[in-house]
Tab-separated table of C-alpha atoms (C1' of nucleotides) in Angstrom:
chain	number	residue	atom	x	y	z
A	1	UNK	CA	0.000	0.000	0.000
A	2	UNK	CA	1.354	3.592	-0.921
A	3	UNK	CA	2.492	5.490	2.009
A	4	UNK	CA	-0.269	8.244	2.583
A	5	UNK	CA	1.859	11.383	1.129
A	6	UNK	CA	-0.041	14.101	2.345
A	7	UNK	CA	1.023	13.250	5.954
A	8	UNK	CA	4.464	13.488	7.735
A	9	UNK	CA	6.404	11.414	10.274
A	10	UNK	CA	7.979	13.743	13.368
A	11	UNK	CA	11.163	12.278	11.488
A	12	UNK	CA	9.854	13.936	8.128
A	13	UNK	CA	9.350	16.899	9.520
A	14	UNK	CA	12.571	17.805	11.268
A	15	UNK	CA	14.336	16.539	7.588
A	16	UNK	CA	12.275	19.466	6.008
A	17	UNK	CA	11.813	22.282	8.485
A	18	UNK	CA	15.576	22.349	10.091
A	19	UNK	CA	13.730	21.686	13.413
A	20	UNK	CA	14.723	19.545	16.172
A	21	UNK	CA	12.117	16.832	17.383
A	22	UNK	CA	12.018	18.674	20.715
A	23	UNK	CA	11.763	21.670	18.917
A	24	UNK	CA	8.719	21.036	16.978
A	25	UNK	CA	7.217	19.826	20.403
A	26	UNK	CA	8.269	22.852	21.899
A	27	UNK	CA	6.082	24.777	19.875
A	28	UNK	CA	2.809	22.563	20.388
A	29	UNK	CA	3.801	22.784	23.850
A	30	UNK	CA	2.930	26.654	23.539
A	31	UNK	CA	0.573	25.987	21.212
A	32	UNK	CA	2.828	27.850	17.999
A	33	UNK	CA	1.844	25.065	16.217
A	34	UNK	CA	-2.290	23.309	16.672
A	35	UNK	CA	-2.488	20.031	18.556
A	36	UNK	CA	-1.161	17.687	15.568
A	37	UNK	CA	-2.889	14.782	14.873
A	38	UNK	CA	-1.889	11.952	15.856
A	39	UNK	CA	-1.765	7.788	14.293
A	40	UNK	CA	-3.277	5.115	16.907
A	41	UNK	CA	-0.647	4.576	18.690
A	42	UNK	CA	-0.176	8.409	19.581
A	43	UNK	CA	2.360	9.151	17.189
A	44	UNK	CA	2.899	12.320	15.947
A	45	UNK	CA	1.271	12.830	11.878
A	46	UNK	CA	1.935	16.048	10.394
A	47	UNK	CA	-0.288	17.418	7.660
A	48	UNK	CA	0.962	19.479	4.489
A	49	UNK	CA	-0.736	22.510	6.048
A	50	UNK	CA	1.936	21.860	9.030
A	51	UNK	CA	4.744	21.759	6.909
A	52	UNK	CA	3.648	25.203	5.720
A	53	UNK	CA	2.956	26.735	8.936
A	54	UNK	CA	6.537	25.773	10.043
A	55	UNK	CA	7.672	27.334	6.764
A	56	UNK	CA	6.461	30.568	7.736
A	57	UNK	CA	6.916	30.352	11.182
A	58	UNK	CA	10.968	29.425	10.119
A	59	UNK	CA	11.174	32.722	7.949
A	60	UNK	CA	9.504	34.796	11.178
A	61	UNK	CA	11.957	33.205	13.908
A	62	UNK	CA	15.038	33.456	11.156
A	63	UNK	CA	14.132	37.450	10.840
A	64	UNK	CA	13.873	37.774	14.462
A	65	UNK	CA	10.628	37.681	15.463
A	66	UNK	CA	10.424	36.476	19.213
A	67	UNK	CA	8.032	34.005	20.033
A	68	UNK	CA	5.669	36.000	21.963
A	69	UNK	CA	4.450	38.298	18.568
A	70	UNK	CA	4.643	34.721	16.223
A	71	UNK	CA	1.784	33.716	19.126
A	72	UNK	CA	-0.045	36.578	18.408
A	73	UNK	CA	0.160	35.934	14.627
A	74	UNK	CA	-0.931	32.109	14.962
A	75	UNK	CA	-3.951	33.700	16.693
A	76	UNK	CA	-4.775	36.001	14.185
A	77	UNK	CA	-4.598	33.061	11.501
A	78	UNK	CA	-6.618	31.003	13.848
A	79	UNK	CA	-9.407	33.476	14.755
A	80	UNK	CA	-10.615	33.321	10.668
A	81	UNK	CA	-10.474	35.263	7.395
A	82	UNK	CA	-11.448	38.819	9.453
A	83	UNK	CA	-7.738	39.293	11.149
A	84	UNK	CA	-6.432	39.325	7.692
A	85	UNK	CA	-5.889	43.028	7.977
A	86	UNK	CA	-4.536	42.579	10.785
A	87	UNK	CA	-2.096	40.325	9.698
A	88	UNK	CA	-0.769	42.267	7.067
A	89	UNK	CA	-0.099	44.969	9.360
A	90	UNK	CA	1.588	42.450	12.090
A	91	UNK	CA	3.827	41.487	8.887
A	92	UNK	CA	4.405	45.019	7.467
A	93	UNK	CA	5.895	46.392	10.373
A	94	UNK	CA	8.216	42.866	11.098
A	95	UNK	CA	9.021	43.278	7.422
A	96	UNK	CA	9.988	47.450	8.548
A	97	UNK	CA	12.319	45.984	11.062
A	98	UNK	CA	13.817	43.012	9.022
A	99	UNK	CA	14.755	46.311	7.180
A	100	UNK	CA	16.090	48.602	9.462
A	101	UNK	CA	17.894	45.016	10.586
A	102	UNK	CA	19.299	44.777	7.485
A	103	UNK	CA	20.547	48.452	7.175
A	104	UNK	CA	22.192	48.376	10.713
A	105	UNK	CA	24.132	44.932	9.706
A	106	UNK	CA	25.119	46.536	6.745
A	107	UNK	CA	26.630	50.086	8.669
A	108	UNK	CA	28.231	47.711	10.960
A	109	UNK	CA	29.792	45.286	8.424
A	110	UNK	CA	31.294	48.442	6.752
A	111	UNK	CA	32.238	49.538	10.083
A	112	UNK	CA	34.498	46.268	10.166
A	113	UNK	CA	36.070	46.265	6.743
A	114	UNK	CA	36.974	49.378	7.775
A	115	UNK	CA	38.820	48.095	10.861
A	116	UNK	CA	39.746	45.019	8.480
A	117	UNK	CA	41.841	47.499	6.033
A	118	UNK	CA	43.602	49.527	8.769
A	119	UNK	CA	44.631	46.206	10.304
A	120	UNK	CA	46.455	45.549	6.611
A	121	UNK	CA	47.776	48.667	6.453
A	122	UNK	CA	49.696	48.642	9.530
A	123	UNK	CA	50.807	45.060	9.216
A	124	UNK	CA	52.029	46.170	6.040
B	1	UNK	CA	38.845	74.518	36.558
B	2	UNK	CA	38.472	72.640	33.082
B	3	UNK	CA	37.050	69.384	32.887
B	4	UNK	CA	39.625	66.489	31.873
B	5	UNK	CA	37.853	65.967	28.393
B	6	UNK	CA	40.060	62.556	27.864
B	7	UNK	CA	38.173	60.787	30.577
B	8	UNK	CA	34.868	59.899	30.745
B	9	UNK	CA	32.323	59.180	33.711
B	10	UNK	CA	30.402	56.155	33.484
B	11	UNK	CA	27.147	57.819	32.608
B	12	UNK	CA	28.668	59.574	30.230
B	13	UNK	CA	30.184	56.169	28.092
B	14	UNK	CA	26.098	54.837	28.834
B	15	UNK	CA	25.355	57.675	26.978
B	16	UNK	CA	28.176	57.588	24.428
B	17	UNK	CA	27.843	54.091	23.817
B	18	UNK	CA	24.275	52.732	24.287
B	19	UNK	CA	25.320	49.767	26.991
B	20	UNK	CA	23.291	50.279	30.166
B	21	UNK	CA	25.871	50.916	33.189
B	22	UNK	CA	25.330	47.361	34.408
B	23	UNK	CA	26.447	46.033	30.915
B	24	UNK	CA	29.759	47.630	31.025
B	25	UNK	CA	30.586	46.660	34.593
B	26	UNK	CA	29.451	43.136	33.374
B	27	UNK	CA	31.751	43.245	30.421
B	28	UNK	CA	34.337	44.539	32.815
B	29	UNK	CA	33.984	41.572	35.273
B	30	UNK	CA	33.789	38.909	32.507
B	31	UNK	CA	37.393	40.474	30.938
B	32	UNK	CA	35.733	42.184	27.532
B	33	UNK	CA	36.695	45.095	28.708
B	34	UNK	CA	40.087	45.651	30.584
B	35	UNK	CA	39.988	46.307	33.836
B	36	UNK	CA	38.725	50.370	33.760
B	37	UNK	CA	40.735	53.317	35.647
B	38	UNK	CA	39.431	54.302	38.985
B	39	UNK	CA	39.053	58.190	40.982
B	40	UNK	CA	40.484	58.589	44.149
B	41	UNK	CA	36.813	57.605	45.080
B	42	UNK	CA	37.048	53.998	43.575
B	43	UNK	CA	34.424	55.544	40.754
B	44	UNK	CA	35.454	54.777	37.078
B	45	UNK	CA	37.279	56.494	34.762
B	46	UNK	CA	37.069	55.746	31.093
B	47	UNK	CA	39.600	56.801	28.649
B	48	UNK	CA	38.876	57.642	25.078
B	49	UNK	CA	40.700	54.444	24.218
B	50	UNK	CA	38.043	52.627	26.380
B	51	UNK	CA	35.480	54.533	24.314
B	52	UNK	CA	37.045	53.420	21.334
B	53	UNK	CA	37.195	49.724	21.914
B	54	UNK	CA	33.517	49.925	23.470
B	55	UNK	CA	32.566	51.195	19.760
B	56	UNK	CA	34.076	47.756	18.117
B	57	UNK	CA	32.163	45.752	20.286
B	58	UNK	CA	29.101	47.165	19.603
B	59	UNK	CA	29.629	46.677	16.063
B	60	UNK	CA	30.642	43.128	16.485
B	61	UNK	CA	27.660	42.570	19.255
B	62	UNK	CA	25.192	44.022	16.770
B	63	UNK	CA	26.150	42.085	13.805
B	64	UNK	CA	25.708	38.446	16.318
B	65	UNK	CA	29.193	37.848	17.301
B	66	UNK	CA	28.759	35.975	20.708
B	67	UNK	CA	30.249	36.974	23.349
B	68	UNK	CA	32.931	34.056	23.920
B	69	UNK	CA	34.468	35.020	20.406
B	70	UNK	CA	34.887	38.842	21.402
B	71	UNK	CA	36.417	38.044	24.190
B	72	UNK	CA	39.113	35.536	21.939
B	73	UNK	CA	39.086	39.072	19.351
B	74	UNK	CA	39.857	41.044	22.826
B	75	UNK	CA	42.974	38.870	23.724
B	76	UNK	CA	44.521	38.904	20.433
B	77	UNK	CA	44.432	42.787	20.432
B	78	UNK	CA	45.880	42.613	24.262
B	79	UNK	CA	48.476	39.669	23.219
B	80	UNK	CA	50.385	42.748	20.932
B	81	UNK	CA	50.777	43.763	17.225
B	82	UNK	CA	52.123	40.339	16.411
B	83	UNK	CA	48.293	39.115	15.911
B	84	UNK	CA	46.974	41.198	13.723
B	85	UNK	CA	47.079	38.437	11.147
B	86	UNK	CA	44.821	36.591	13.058
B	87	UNK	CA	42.776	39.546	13.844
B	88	UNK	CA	42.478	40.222	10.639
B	89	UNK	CA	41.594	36.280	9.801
B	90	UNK	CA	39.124	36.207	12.889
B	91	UNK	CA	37.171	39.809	11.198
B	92	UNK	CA	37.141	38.241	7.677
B	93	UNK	CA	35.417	34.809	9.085
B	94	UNK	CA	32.879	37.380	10.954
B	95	UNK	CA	32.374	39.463	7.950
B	96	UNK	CA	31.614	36.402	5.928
B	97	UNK	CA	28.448	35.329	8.455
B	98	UNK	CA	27.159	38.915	8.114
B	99	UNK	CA	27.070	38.265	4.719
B	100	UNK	CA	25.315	35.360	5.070
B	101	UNK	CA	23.235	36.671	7.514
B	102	UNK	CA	22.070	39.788	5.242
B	103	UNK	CA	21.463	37.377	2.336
B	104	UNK	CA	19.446	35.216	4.563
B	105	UNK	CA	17.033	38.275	5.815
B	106	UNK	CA	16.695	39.219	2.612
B	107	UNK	CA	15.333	35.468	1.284
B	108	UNK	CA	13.203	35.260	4.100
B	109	UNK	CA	11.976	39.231	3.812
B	110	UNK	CA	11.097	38.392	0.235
B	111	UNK	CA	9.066	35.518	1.481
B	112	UNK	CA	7.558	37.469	4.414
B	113	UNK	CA	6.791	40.112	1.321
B	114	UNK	CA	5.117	37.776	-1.034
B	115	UNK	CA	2.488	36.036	1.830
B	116	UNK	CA	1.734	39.876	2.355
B	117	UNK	CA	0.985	40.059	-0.966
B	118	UNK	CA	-1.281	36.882	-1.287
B	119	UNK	CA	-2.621	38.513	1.689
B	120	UNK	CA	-3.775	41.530	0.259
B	121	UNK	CA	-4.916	39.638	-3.047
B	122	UNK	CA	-7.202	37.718	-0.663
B	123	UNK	CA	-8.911	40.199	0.709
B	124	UNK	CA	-10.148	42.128	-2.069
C	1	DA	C1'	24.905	69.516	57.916
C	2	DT	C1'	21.703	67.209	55.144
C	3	DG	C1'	19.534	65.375	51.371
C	4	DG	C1'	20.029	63.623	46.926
C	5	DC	C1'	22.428	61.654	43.384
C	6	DA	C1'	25.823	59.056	40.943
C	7	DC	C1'	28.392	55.665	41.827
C	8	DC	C1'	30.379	51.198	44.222
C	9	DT	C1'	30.318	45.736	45.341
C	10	DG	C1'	29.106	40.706	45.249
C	11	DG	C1'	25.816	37.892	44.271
C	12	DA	C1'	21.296	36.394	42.878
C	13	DG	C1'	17.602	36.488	39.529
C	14	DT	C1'	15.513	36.762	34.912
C	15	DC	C1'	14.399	35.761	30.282
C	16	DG	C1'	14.083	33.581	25.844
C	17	DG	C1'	14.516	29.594	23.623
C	18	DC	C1'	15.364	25.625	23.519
C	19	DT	C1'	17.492	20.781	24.971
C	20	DC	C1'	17.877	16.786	27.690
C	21	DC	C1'	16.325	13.016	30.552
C	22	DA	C1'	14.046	8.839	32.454
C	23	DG	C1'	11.024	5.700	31.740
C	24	DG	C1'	7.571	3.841	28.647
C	25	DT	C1'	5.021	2.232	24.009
C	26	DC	C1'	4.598	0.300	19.652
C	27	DA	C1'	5.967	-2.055	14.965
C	28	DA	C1'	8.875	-4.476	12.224
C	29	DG	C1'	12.624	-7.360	10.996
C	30	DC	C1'	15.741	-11.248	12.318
D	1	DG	C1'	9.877	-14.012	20.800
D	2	DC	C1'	13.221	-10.403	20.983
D	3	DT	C1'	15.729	-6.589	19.811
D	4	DT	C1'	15.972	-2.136	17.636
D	5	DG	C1'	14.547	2.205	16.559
D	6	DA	C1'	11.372	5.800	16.184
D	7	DC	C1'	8.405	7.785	18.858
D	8	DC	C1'	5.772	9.231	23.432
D	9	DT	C1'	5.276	12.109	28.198
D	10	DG	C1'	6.180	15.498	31.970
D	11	DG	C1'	9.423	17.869	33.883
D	12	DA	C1'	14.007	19.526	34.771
D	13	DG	C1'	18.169	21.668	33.097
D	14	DC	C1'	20.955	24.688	30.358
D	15	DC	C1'	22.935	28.650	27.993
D	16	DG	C1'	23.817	33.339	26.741
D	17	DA	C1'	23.455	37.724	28.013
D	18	DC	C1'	22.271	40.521	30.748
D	19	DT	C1'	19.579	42.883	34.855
D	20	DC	C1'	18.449	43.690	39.475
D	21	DC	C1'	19.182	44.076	44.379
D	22	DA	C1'	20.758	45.400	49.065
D	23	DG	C1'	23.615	47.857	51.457
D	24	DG	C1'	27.266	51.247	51.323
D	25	DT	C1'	30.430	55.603	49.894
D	26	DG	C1'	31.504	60.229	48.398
D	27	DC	C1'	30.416	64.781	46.560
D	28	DC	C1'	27.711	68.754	45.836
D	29	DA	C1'	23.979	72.099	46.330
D	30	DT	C1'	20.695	74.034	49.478
DNA sequence: ATGGCACCTGGAGTCGGCTCCAGGTCAAGC
DNA sequence: GCTTGACCTGGAGCCGACTCCAGGTGCCAT
């Protein structure tokens, strides 16, 4: 019988996403990701719609965004089609910051190279 | 009688700098910063050198060094001009994450972007 | 001379975000 | 029928990087 493809083993999962296995329990523990459904014996079976939830949740945390505001977003997805709004403004102003994130890195970095080429000048 | 304007009181460096006033005497205690000039009072004294070195870790703290590698940066520069190879070697390896780092935030911005934009298509 | 403020110390506490552990369950292959 | 391996649970532990606290000192303006 073909292995049902539309659903994931824990092991599946952390392949994917980049997650640990204690990770992804982590965030069902705080409920970042909905109760996952489980097999008979209790096991873990991640849907497709998981996978993608962890996708976006992986670009949020990899940006910066603590956990605290990606709870607030889950509940905006979660409370239906009317937080929508509300979600594009959450996202507008992460995406502001991811920005200004980027900028600062980038002042810095220069900041360095700087120090980098004095350093080969005087060992010159 | 004229202020000595090459030393520096510490709420003056919290001001120059940005760390709070328990930061620096934590990055005093833990050896990232040498051991600071005292008043006759025991109070500290920073020197413009202090200053200076304060501004490179800031750069290097803002751009994700940790704080075990600044402190390897910080006894190269004490161990003497004979290091600044590896000075130099250490900033490059740095340099080369902030790269990676800005290229990553700007994958994941673009993907943070784009679900804003299926957002908005949705909800017209 | 007194009150307030900036500063001092050593040590404990906090916070975010995991990560690890002990002890247990199932399913499948040898 | 037994081992192996992937998984389960609740709870404790860890790590980095601060941050706070209690109790004390010294200087300056009223």
């Amino acid at each position: 019988m073909l292995p049902d493809m539309s659903v994931f083993t824990p092991g599946q999962v952390v392949e994917e996403t980049g997650f640990s296995l204690d990770t992804l329990r982590y965030y069902e523990r705080i409920g970042l990701l909905e109760p996952v459904g489980r097999n008979a014996a209790g096991q873990r079976r991640f849907t497709q719609d998981d996978i993608g939830w962890l996708g976006m949740v992986r670009c949020l945390r990899d940006t910066g965004m603590p956990i605290a505001e990606m709870l607030r977003f889950a509940e905006l997805v979660r409370a239906g089609e009317h937080t929508i709004p509300d979600r594009i403004a959450l996202l507008e102003a992460h995406d502001r910051r991811v920005e200004a994130q980027v900028a600062n890195l980038r002042e810095k970095q220069t900041a360095i190279r700087n120090k980098i080429g004095y350093y080969r000048a005087v060992s010159c």
